[in-house]
Amino acid sequence: MSREPRKLLVTGGAGFIGSNFVHHWYSQYPGDRIVVLDALTYAGDRQTLADLEGKANLRFVQGDICDRSLVDTLLKEEAIDLLVHFAAESHVDRSILGPGAFVQTNVVGTFTLLEAFRQHWMLAEQPATYRFHHISTDEVYGSLEPDDPGFSEKTPYAPNSPYSASKAGSDHLVRAYHHTYGLPTLMTNCSNNYGPYHFPEKLIPLICINILMGKPLPVYGDGQNIRDWLYVGDHCSAVEAVIRQGTPGETYNIGGNNEVKNIELVEMLCELMNEMAPEIPVRPAQSLITFVKDRLGHDRRYAIDATKIRTELGWTPAETVEGGLRRTVAWYLNHQDWWQPLLSAEYQEYYRQVYS
Ligand code: NAD
Ligand code: TYD
């Protein structure tokens, strides 16, 4: 069935999930206009979009979501009708070292976008088709006990880290803009993602890269913390389902039903690397596993109850954790040209601060 082309503003589109989303959306709807707004912080990299460079329907703008006049100009100039907001400071460990940037980007930045989009929507006489889609995380719900049910959309917020607290703040603003002004918002709270273009300091790429370099594999605390891992392509298809069919003002939790203990995940990655990377310097890779000092305030367990998105929108993940990890390891082995340049002096300094 034919549809009117949409005009998207994707914030954070040069980061991990944002760039996967831009690829996903472009492959589904090549006739849509996509404007990417990204500040290119340490976590943003234009190379994530290199294969789309030069496409007539894609525009990249380097800029800050806190820059109201820039956001106003883009919304107007490009007649944006769908804003998909991925931009954030996203790493818990960095939020422990320096929370200020998290409040600025995640809270003030989201507020700036909401205000700009509200004005833009009102000037256009509040079209029913406009959407402001806010990408959030399961971490706003806090930490689960071993036998607790997974987080549902009704679970009370209890963020424990400066990262999750700043995301919770942005979620509350989004909720309030729908409740107060009727802004057509959508919100998704997703579990841990993995896959291509994941920045090297996050657990899964870090383990693959350290194995290739014969470096210790740092596991925090006792390694028994649990995360619910979702392949990034499944996150993108879930966001698409919510944009297409979600009800304005609603929140949808997204998860893979793949709860894995950190130590088990690291062991799975070691097995895959033993099998898929013949030249690794230390074999078996498991011998590099090193338990290190725990993260401050480390949440024990996250798990998502994805009943709502499954029953209301018919979305289910396509990838298993075994299949997704294999694809991801293969991607990191084949894309050293992408991640090698990211192991910069700044990265080494960050690494020293967290692990020494
Ligand atoms: P990321 O850190 O890889 O990418 C963030 C992007 O935002 C980068 O390209 C960065 O340059 C950009 N950015 C940061 N500050 C900016 C600013 N002030 N203005 C404009 N651009 C800015 O993050 P990610 O892992 O891709 O996460 C994307 C979103 O998904 C975030 O909102 C995060 O909270 C959420 N999320 C992530 C996960 C996960 O497992 N990674 C899970 C659930 C939800
Ligand atoms: P991370 O990828 O930072 O995601 P989050 O903390 O947002 O869930 O970490 C995933 C899990 O892996 C988390 O429990 C912390 C743990 N972890 C380690 O054990 N060692 C590490 O070096 C890193 C980066 C994370």
CSV table of C-alpha atoms and ligand atoms in Angstrom, one decimal:
chain,number,residue,atom,x,y,z
A,1,MET,CA,0.0,0.0,0.0
A,2,SER,CA,1.4,3.4,-0.9
A,3,ARG,CA,2.1,6.0,1.8
A,4,GLU,CA,3.0,9.6,2.0
A,5,PRO,CA,6.8,10.0,2.4
A,6,ARG,CA,7.8,11.1,5.9
A,7,LYS,CA,10.3,13.6,7.0
A,8,LEU,CA,12.4,12.4,9.9
A,9,LEU,CA,14.8,14.2,12.2
A,10,VAL,CA,16.9,11.5,13.9
A,11,THR,CA,18.9,12.7,16.8
A,12,GLY,CA,22.0,10.7,17.7
A,13,GLY,CA,21.9,9.1,14.3
A,14,ALA,CA,25.7,8.7,14.2
A,15,GLY,CA,25.8,6.6,17.4
A,16,PHE,CA,25.3,2.9,17.9
A,17,ILE,CA,21.5,2.4,17.8
A,18,GLY,CA,20.7,5.6,16.0
A,19,SER,CA,22.9,4.6,13.0
A,20,ASN,CA,21.4,1.1,12.9
A,21,PHE,CA,18.0,2.8,12.9
A,22,VAL,CA,18.9,5.1,10.0
A,23,HIS,CA,20.1,2.1,8.0
A,24,HIS,CA,17.0,0.1,8.9
A,25,TRP,CA,14.6,3.0,8.1
A,26,TYR,CA,16.4,3.8,4.8
A,27,SER,CA,16.1,0.1,3.7
A,28,GLN,CA,12.4,0.0,4.5
A,29,TYR,CA,11.4,3.5,3.2
A,30,PRO,CA,14.0,4.8,0.7
A,31,GLY,CA,11.6,7.6,-0.4
A,32,ASP,CA,11.5,9.2,3.1
A,33,ARG,CA,13.7,12.2,3.9
A,34,ILE,CA,16.1,11.5,6.9
A,35,VAL,CA,17.9,14.4,8.6
A,36,VAL,CA,20.5,13.2,11.2
A,37,LEU,CA,21.4,15.7,14.0
A,38,ASP,CA,24.4,14.5,16.0
A,39,ALA,CA,27.0,16.4,18.0
A,40,LEU,CA,29.7,13.8,17.3
A,41,THR,CA,30.7,13.4,20.9
A,42,TYR,CA,33.3,10.6,21.6
A,43,ALA,CA,30.4,8.1,20.9
A,44,GLY,CA,29.4,9.5,17.6
A,45,ASP,CA,31.1,8.7,14.4
A,46,ARG,CA,30.2,9.6,10.8
A,47,GLN,CA,31.7,6.4,9.6
A,48,THR,CA,28.6,4.6,11.0
A,49,LEU,CA,26.7,6.2,8.1
A,50,ALA,CA,29.5,6.0,5.5
A,51,ASP,CA,27.6,3.7,3.1
A,52,LEU,CA,24.7,6.1,3.0
A,53,GLU,CA,26.9,9.1,2.3
A,54,GLY,CA,25.8,11.0,-0.8
A,55,LYS,CA,22.2,9.6,-0.8
A,56,ALA,CA,19.9,12.4,-1.9
A,57,ASN,CA,17.4,11.7,0.9
A,58,LEU,CA,19.9,11.8,3.7
A,59,ARG,CA,21.3,14.9,5.3
A,60,PHE,CA,23.8,14.9,8.1
A,61,VAL,CA,24.0,18.0,10.4
A,62,GLN,CA,26.7,18.2,13.1
A,63,GLY,CA,25.1,20.0,16.1
A,64,ASP,CA,23.8,19.9,19.7
A,65,ILE,CA,20.3,19.0,20.6
A,66,CYS,CA,20.5,21.7,23.3
A,67,ASP,CA,20.9,24.3,20.5
A,68,ARG,CA,17.3,25.6,20.2
A,69,SER,CA,17.8,27.8,17.2
A,70,LEU,CA,19.4,25.0,15.2
A,71,VAL,CA,16.6,22.6,16.1
A,72,ASP,CA,14.0,25.2,15.2
A,73,THR,CA,15.7,25.8,11.9
A,74,LEU,CA,15.9,22.1,11.0
A,75,LEU,CA,12.3,21.4,12.0
A,76,LYS,CA,11.0,24.3,9.8
A,77,GLU,CA,13.4,24.0,6.9
A,78,GLU,CA,12.9,20.3,6.5
A,79,ALA,CA,9.2,20.3,7.4
A,80,ILE,CA,9.8,17.5,9.9
A,81,ASP,CA,6.8,15.3,10.8
A,82,LEU,CA,8.6,12.6,12.8
A,83,LEU,CA,11.3,13.2,15.3
A,84,VAL,CA,13.1,10.1,16.6
A,85,HIS,CA,15.2,11.0,19.6
A,86,PHE,CA,18.2,8.7,20.2
A,87,ALA,CA,20.8,11.3,21.2
A,88,ALA,CA,22.0,10.8,24.7
A,89,GLU,CA,25.0,10.3,27.0
A,90,SER,CA,24.6,6.6,27.3
A,91,HIS,CA,27.3,4.9,29.3
A,92,VAL,CA,26.7,4.2,33.0
A,93,ASP,CA,30.4,4.1,33.8
A,94,ARG,CA,30.9,7.6,32.3
A,95,SER,CA,27.9,8.9,34.3
A,96,ILE,CA,29.7,7.8,37.5
A,97,LEU,CA,32.9,9.6,36.5
A,98,GLY,CA,31.1,12.8,35.4
A,99,PRO,CA,27.3,13.1,35.7
A,100,GLY,CA,27.0,16.7,34.4
A,101,ALA,CA,27.0,15.9,30.7
A,102,PHE,CA,24.2,13.4,31.3
A,103,VAL,CA,21.9,16.0,32.9
A,104,GLN,CA,22.7,18.5,30.1
A,105,THR,CA,22.2,16.2,27.1
A,106,ASN,CA,19.6,13.8,28.5
A,107,VAL,CA,17.4,16.2,30.4
A,108,VAL,CA,18.1,19.7,29.0
A,109,GLY,CA,18.5,18.3,25.5
A,110,THR,CA,15.2,16.4,25.6
A,111,PHE,CA,13.5,19.4,27.0
A,112,THR,CA,14.9,21.6,24.2
A,113,LEU,CA,13.6,19.2,21.5
A,114,LEU,CA,10.2,18.9,23.2
A,115,GLU,CA,9.8,22.7,23.3
A,116,ALA,CA,11.0,23.1,19.7
A,117,PHE,CA,8.7,20.3,18.4
A,118,ARG,CA,5.7,21.6,20.4
A,119,GLN,CA,6.1,25.0,18.7
A,120,HIS,CA,6.6,23.4,15.3
A,121,TRP,CA,3.5,21.2,15.7
A,122,MET,CA,1.4,24.1,16.9
A,123,LEU,CA,2.4,26.3,14.0
A,124,ALA,CA,1.4,23.5,11.7
A,125,GLU,CA,-2.0,23.4,13.4
A,126,GLN,CA,-1.4,20.2,15.4
A,127,PRO,CA,-1.4,17.6,12.6
A,128,ALA,CA,-2.6,14.2,13.8
A,129,THR,CA,0.3,12.5,11.9
A,130,TYR,CA,3.2,14.2,13.7
A,131,ARG,CA,5.1,12.1,16.2
A,132,PHE,CA,7.9,12.7,18.8
A,133,HIS,CA,9.4,9.3,19.5
A,134,HIS,CA,11.6,9.2,22.6
A,135,ILE,CA,14.0,6.3,22.9
A,136,SER,CA,14.6,5.3,26.5
A,137,THR,CA,15.9,2.4,28.5
A,138,ASP,CA,14.8,-0.3,31.0
A,139,GLU,CA,17.4,1.1,33.4
A,140,VAL,CA,14.9,3.7,34.6
A,141,TYR,CA,13.0,0.9,36.5
A,142,GLY,CA,16.0,0.1,38.7
A,143,SER,CA,17.2,-3.3,39.7
A,144,LEU,CA,15.2,-6.6,40.0
A,145,GLU,CA,15.5,-9.4,42.6
A,146,PRO,CA,16.1,-12.9,41.3
A,147,ASP,CA,12.4,-13.9,41.3
A,148,ASP,CA,10.8,-10.6,40.4
A,149,PRO,CA,8.8,-10.5,37.2
A,150,GLY,CA,10.2,-8.4,34.3
A,151,PHE,CA,9.7,-4.7,34.1
A,152,SER,CA,6.3,-3.8,32.6
A,153,GLU,CA,5.1,-0.3,31.5
A,154,LYS,CA,3.4,-0.1,34.9
A,155,THR,CA,6.6,-0.7,37.0
A,156,PRO,CA,7.4,2.3,39.1
A,157,TYR,CA,10.5,4.3,38.2
A,158,ALA,CA,13.5,3.7,40.5
A,159,PRO,CA,16.7,4.8,38.6
A,160,ASN,CA,19.9,4.0,40.4
A,161,SER,CA,22.7,5.6,38.3
A,162,PRO,CA,23.2,9.2,37.2
A,163,TYR,CA,22.6,7.8,33.6
A,164,SER,CA,19.3,6.2,34.4
A,165,ALA,CA,18.2,9.1,36.6
A,166,SER,CA,18.8,11.5,33.7
A,167,LYS,CA,16.9,9.2,31.3
A,168,ALA,CA,14.1,9.0,33.8
A,169,GLY,CA,14.0,12.8,34.0
A,170,SER,CA,13.7,13.0,30.2
A,171,ASP,CA,10.9,10.3,30.2
A,172,HIS,CA,8.9,12.3,32.7
A,173,LEU,CA,9.2,15.4,30.5
A,174,VAL,CA,7.9,13.4,27.5
A,175,ARG,CA,5.0,12.1,29.5
A,176,ALA,CA,4.1,15.5,30.8
A,177,TYR,CA,4.2,17.1,27.3
A,178,HIS,CA,1.6,14.6,26.1
A,179,HIS,CA,-0.5,14.9,29.2
A,180,THR,CA,-0.4,18.8,29.3
A,181,TYR,CA,-0.2,19.8,25.7
A,182,GLY,CA,-1.5,16.8,23.9
A,183,LEU,CA,1.9,16.5,22.1
A,184,PRO,CA,1.7,13.2,20.0
A,185,THR,CA,4.6,11.5,21.8
A,186,LEU,CA,5.6,7.8,21.7
A,187,MET,CA,8.1,6.3,24.1
A,188,THR,CA,10.0,3.0,24.1
A,189,ASN,CA,12.0,1.6,27.0
A,190,CYS,CA,14.4,-1.1,25.7
A,191,SER,CA,16.8,-3.6,27.3
A,192,ASN,CA,20.6,-3.8,26.6
A,193,ASN,CA,21.4,-3.8,22.9
A,194,TYR,CA,24.3,-5.3,21.0
A,195,GLY,CA,25.4,-5.6,17.4
A,196,PRO,CA,27.3,-3.6,14.7
A,197,TYR,CA,28.7,-0.1,15.5
A,198,HIS,CA,28.6,-0.6,19.3
A,199,PHE,CA,31.2,1.7,20.7
A,200,PRO,CA,34.4,-0.2,21.9
A,201,GLU,CA,34.1,0.6,25.6
A,202,LYS,CA,30.7,-1.2,26.0
A,203,LEU,CA,30.9,-4.8,27.3
A,204,ILE,CA,30.4,-6.9,24.2
A,205,PRO,CA,32.8,-5.0,21.8
A,206,LEU,CA,35.3,-4.5,24.6
A,207,ILE,CA,35.5,-8.3,25.2
A,208,CYS,CA,35.9,-9.0,21.5
A,209,ILE,CA,38.6,-6.4,21.0
A,210,ASN,CA,40.5,-7.3,24.2
A,211,ILE,CA,40.6,-10.9,23.1
A,212,LEU,CA,42.1,-9.9,19.8
A,213,MET,CA,44.7,-7.9,21.6
A,214,GLY,CA,45.4,-10.6,24.3
A,215,LYS,CA,44.3,-8.1,27.0
A,216,PRO,CA,42.5,-9.0,30.3
A,217,LEU,CA,38.7,-9.3,30.1
A,218,PRO,CA,37.4,-7.2,33.0
A,219,VAL,CA,34.3,-8.6,34.6
A,220,TYR,CA,32.8,-6.4,37.4
A,221,GLY,CA,32.2,-7.9,40.8
A,222,ASP,CA,31.2,-11.5,40.9
A,223,GLY,CA,29.9,-11.5,37.2
A,224,GLN,CA,26.5,-12.6,38.3
A,225,ASN,CA,24.7,-9.5,37.2
A,226,ILE,CA,22.0,-10.2,34.6
A,227,ARG,CA,21.0,-8.2,31.5
A,228,ASP,CA,18.3,-8.9,29.0
A,229,TRP,CA,20.1,-8.7,25.6
A,230,LEU,CA,18.5,-7.7,22.4
A,231,TYR,CA,20.0,-7.6,18.9
A,232,VAL,CA,20.0,-4.0,17.7
A,233,GLY,CA,18.2,-4.9,14.5
A,234,ASP,CA,15.3,-6.1,16.6
A,235,HIS,CA,15.2,-2.8,18.5
A,236,CYS,CA,15.0,-1.0,15.2
A,237,SER,CA,12.1,-3.1,14.0
A,238,ALA,CA,10.3,-2.6,17.3
A,239,VAL,CA,10.7,1.2,17.1
A,240,GLU,CA,9.4,1.0,13.5
A,241,ALA,CA,6.3,-1.0,14.7
A,242,VAL,CA,5.6,1.6,17.4
A,243,ILE,CA,6.0,4.5,15.0
A,244,ARG,CA,3.6,2.8,12.5
A,245,GLN,CA,1.0,1.6,14.9
A,246,GLY,CA,1.6,2.9,18.4
A,247,THR,CA,-0.9,5.1,20.3
A,248,PRO,CA,0.3,8.6,21.0
A,249,GLY,CA,1.0,9.1,24.7
A,250,GLU,CA,1.8,5.4,25.2
A,251,THR,CA,5.0,3.7,26.4
A,252,TYR,CA,6.1,0.3,25.0
A,253,ASN,CA,8.8,-1.9,26.7
A,254,ILE,CA,11.1,-3.7,24.3
A,255,GLY,CA,13.1,-6.8,25.3
A,256,GLY,CA,14.6,-10.0,23.9
A,257,ASN,CA,13.6,-12.4,26.7
A,258,ASN,CA,17.3,-13.2,26.8
A,259,GLU,CA,18.4,-13.0,30.4
A,260,VAL,CA,22.1,-13.8,30.6
A,261,LYS,CA,24.6,-13.4,33.5
A,262,ASN,CA,27.6,-11.3,32.6
A,263,ILE,CA,30.1,-14.1,33.2
A,264,GLU,CA,28.1,-16.5,31.0
A,265,LEU,CA,28.0,-13.8,28.3
A,266,VAL,CA,31.7,-13.3,28.4
A,267,GLU,CA,32.3,-17.1,28.3
A,268,MET,CA,30.0,-17.3,25.2
A,269,LEU,CA,32.0,-14.6,23.5
A,270,CYS,CA,35.3,-16.4,24.4
A,271,GLU,CA,34.0,-19.6,22.8
A,272,LEU,CA,33.0,-17.8,19.6
A,273,MET,CA,36.3,-16.0,19.4
A,274,ASN,CA,38.2,-19.3,20.0
A,275,GLU,CA,36.3,-20.7,17.0
A,276,MET,CA,36.1,-17.7,14.7
A,277,ALA,CA,39.4,-15.9,15.2
A,278,PRO,CA,42.3,-18.3,14.6
A,279,GLU,CA,45.0,-15.8,15.2
A,280,ILE,CA,44.1,-14.7,18.8
A,281,PRO,CA,47.3,-14.3,20.8
A,282,VAL,CA,46.0,-16.1,24.0
A,283,ARG,CA,44.1,-19.3,23.7
A,284,PRO,CA,41.7,-20.3,25.1
A,285,ALA,CA,40.4,-16.8,25.4
A,286,GLN,CA,38.7,-17.8,28.7
A,287,SER,CA,42.1,-17.6,30.4
A,288,LEU,CA,42.0,-13.8,30.0
A,289,ILE,CA,38.9,-13.4,32.2
A,290,THR,CA,39.7,-11.2,35.2
A,291,PHE,CA,37.3,-10.2,38.0
A,292,VAL,CA,37.7,-6.5,38.8
A,293,LYS,CA,36.4,-4.1,41.3
A,294,ASP,CA,32.6,-3.7,41.0
A,295,ARG,CA,30.9,-0.7,39.4
A,296,LEU,CA,29.5,1.7,42.1
A,297,GLY,CA,25.7,1.1,42.6
A,298,HIS,CA,25.8,-1.8,40.0
A,299,ASP,CA,22.2,-2.9,39.2
A,300,ARG,CA,21.9,-6.6,39.7
A,301,ARG,CA,19.3,-7.7,37.3
A,302,TYR,CA,17.3,-6.2,34.4
A,303,ALA,CA,14.5,-8.1,32.5
A,304,ILE,CA,11.7,-6.8,30.3
A,305,ASP,CA,8.1,-8.0,30.1
A,306,ALA,CA,7.4,-7.3,26.4
A,307,THR,CA,3.7,-8.5,26.5
A,308,LYS,CA,2.3,-5.1,25.5
A,309,ILE,CA,4.2,-4.6,22.3
A,310,ARG,CA,3.8,-8.3,21.4
A,311,THR,CA,0.0,-8.4,21.9
A,312,GLU,CA,-0.9,-4.9,20.8
A,313,LEU,CA,1.5,-4.4,17.9
A,314,GLY,CA,2.5,-7.9,17.0
A,315,TRP,CA,6.2,-7.3,17.4
A,316,THR,CA,8.6,-10.1,18.4
A,317,PRO,CA,12.4,-10.3,18.1
A,318,ALA,CA,13.8,-12.2,15.2
A,319,GLU,CA,17.2,-13.0,16.5
A,320,THR,CA,18.3,-15.4,19.3
A,321,VAL,CA,21.2,-14.5,21.6
A,322,GLU,CA,23.3,-17.3,20.1
A,323,GLY,CA,22.7,-16.1,16.5
A,324,GLY,CA,23.0,-12.5,17.3
A,325,LEU,CA,26.3,-12.9,19.2
A,326,ARG,CA,27.7,-14.9,16.3
A,327,ARG,CA,26.7,-12.2,13.8
A,328,THR,CA,28.2,-9.5,16.1
A,329,VAL,CA,31.5,-11.3,16.6
A,330,ALA,CA,31.8,-11.8,12.8
A,331,TRP,CA,31.0,-8.1,12.3
A,332,TYR,CA,33.8,-7.0,14.7
A,333,LEU,CA,36.3,-9.4,13.1
A,334,ASN,CA,35.4,-8.0,9.6
A,335,HIS,CA,35.3,-4.3,10.6
A,336,GLN,CA,38.6,-3.6,12.4
A,337,ASP,CA,38.9,-0.5,10.1
A,338,TRP,CA,35.8,0.9,11.9
A,339,TRP,CA,36.8,0.3,15.5
A,340,GLN,CA,40.6,0.6,15.4
A,341,PRO,CA,40.6,4.4,15.0
A,342,LEU,CA,38.2,4.7,18.0
A,343,LEU,CA,40.8,3.3,20.4
A,344,SER,CA,42.2,6.9,20.6
A,345,ALA,CA,44.2,8.6,23.4
A,346,GLU,CA,40.9,9.7,24.9
A,347,TYR,CA,39.7,6.1,24.9
A,348,GLN,CA,43.0,4.9,26.6
A,349,GLU,CA,42.6,7.6,29.2
A,350,TYR,CA,39.0,6.6,29.9
A,351,TYR,CA,40.1,2.9,30.1
A,352,ARG,CA,42.8,3.9,32.6
A,353,GLN,CA,40.4,5.8,34.8
A,354,VAL,CA,37.8,2.9,34.9
A,355,TYR,CA,40.1,-0.1,35.1
A,356,SER,CA,43.2,0.8,37.0
B,1,NAD,P1,25.6,6.1,21.8
B,1,NAD,O1,26.3,6.6,23.0
B,1,NAD,O2,26.3,5.0,21.0
B,1,NAD,O3,25.2,7.2,20.8
B,1,NAD,C1,24.7,8.5,21.3
B,1,NAD,C2,24.8,9.4,20.1
B,1,NAD,O4,24.2,10.7,20.5
B,1,NAD,C3,26.2,9.7,19.6
B,1,NAD,O5,26.3,9.7,18.2
B,1,NAD,C4,26.5,11.1,20.1
B,1,NAD,O6,27.4,11.8,19.3
B,1,NAD,C5,25.1,11.7,20.1
B,1,NAD,N1,25.0,12.8,21.1
B,1,NAD,C6,25.4,12.8,22.4
B,1,NAD,N2,25.1,14.0,22.9
B,1,NAD,C7,24.5,14.8,22.0
B,1,NAD,C8,24.0,16.1,21.9
B,1,NAD,N3,24.1,16.9,23.0
B,1,NAD,N4,23.5,16.6,20.8
B,1,NAD,C9,23.5,15.8,19.7
B,1,NAD,N5,23.9,14.5,19.7
B,1,NAD,C10,24.5,14.0,20.8
B,1,NAD,O7,24.2,5.6,22.4
B,1,NAD,P2,23.3,4.3,22.0
B,1,NAD,O8,23.8,3.1,22.7
B,1,NAD,O9,23.2,4.3,20.5
B,1,NAD,O10,21.9,4.8,22.7
B,1,NAD,C11,21.0,5.5,21.9
B,1,NAD,C12,19.7,5.7,22.7
B,1,NAD,O11,19.2,4.5,23.1
B,1,NAD,C13,20.0,6.5,24.0
B,1,NAD,O12,19.0,7.4,24.3
B,1,NAD,C14,20.0,5.4,25.1
B,1,NAD,O13,19.6,5.9,26.3
B,1,NAD,C15,19.0,4.4,24.5
B,1,NAD,N6,19.2,3.0,24.9
B,1,NAD,C16,20.4,2.4,24.7
B,1,NAD,C17,20.6,1.0,25.0
B,1,NAD,C18,21.9,0.3,24.8
B,1,NAD,O14,22.0,-0.9,25.1
B,1,NAD,N7,22.9,0.9,24.2
B,1,NAD,C19,19.5,0.3,25.5
B,1,NAD,C20,18.3,1.0,25.7
B,1,NAD,C21,18.1,2.3,25.4
B,2,TYD,P1,27.2,-2.0,29.8
B,2,TYD,O1,27.4,-2.5,28.4
B,2,TYD,O2,27.9,-0.9,30.3
B,2,TYD,O3,25.6,-1.8,29.9
B,2,TYD,P2,24.7,-1.4,31.2
B,2,TYD,O4,25.5,-1.2,32.4
B,2,TYD,O5,24.1,-0.1,30.8
B,2,TYD,O6,23.7,-2.5,31.4
B,2,TYD,O7,27.4,-3.3,30.7
B,2,TYD,C1,26.7,-4.5,30.7
B,2,TYD,C2,27.0,-5.3,31.9
B,2,TYD,O8,28.4,-5.6,31.9
B,2,TYD,C3,26.8,-4.5,33.2
B,2,TYD,O9,26.3,-5.3,34.2
B,2,TYD,C4,28.2,-4.1,33.6
B,2,TYD,C5,29.1,-5.2,33.0
B,2,TYD,N1,30.5,-4.8,32.6
B,2,TYD,C6,31.5,-5.6,33.1
B,2,TYD,O10,31.4,-6.6,33.9
B,2,TYD,N2,32.8,-5.2,32.6
B,2,TYD,C7,33.0,-4.2,31.8
B,2,TYD,O11,34.2,-3.9,31.5
B,2,TYD,C8,31.9,-3.4,31.3
B,2,TYD,C9,32.1,-2.3,30.4
B,2,TYD,C10,30.6,-3.8,31.8
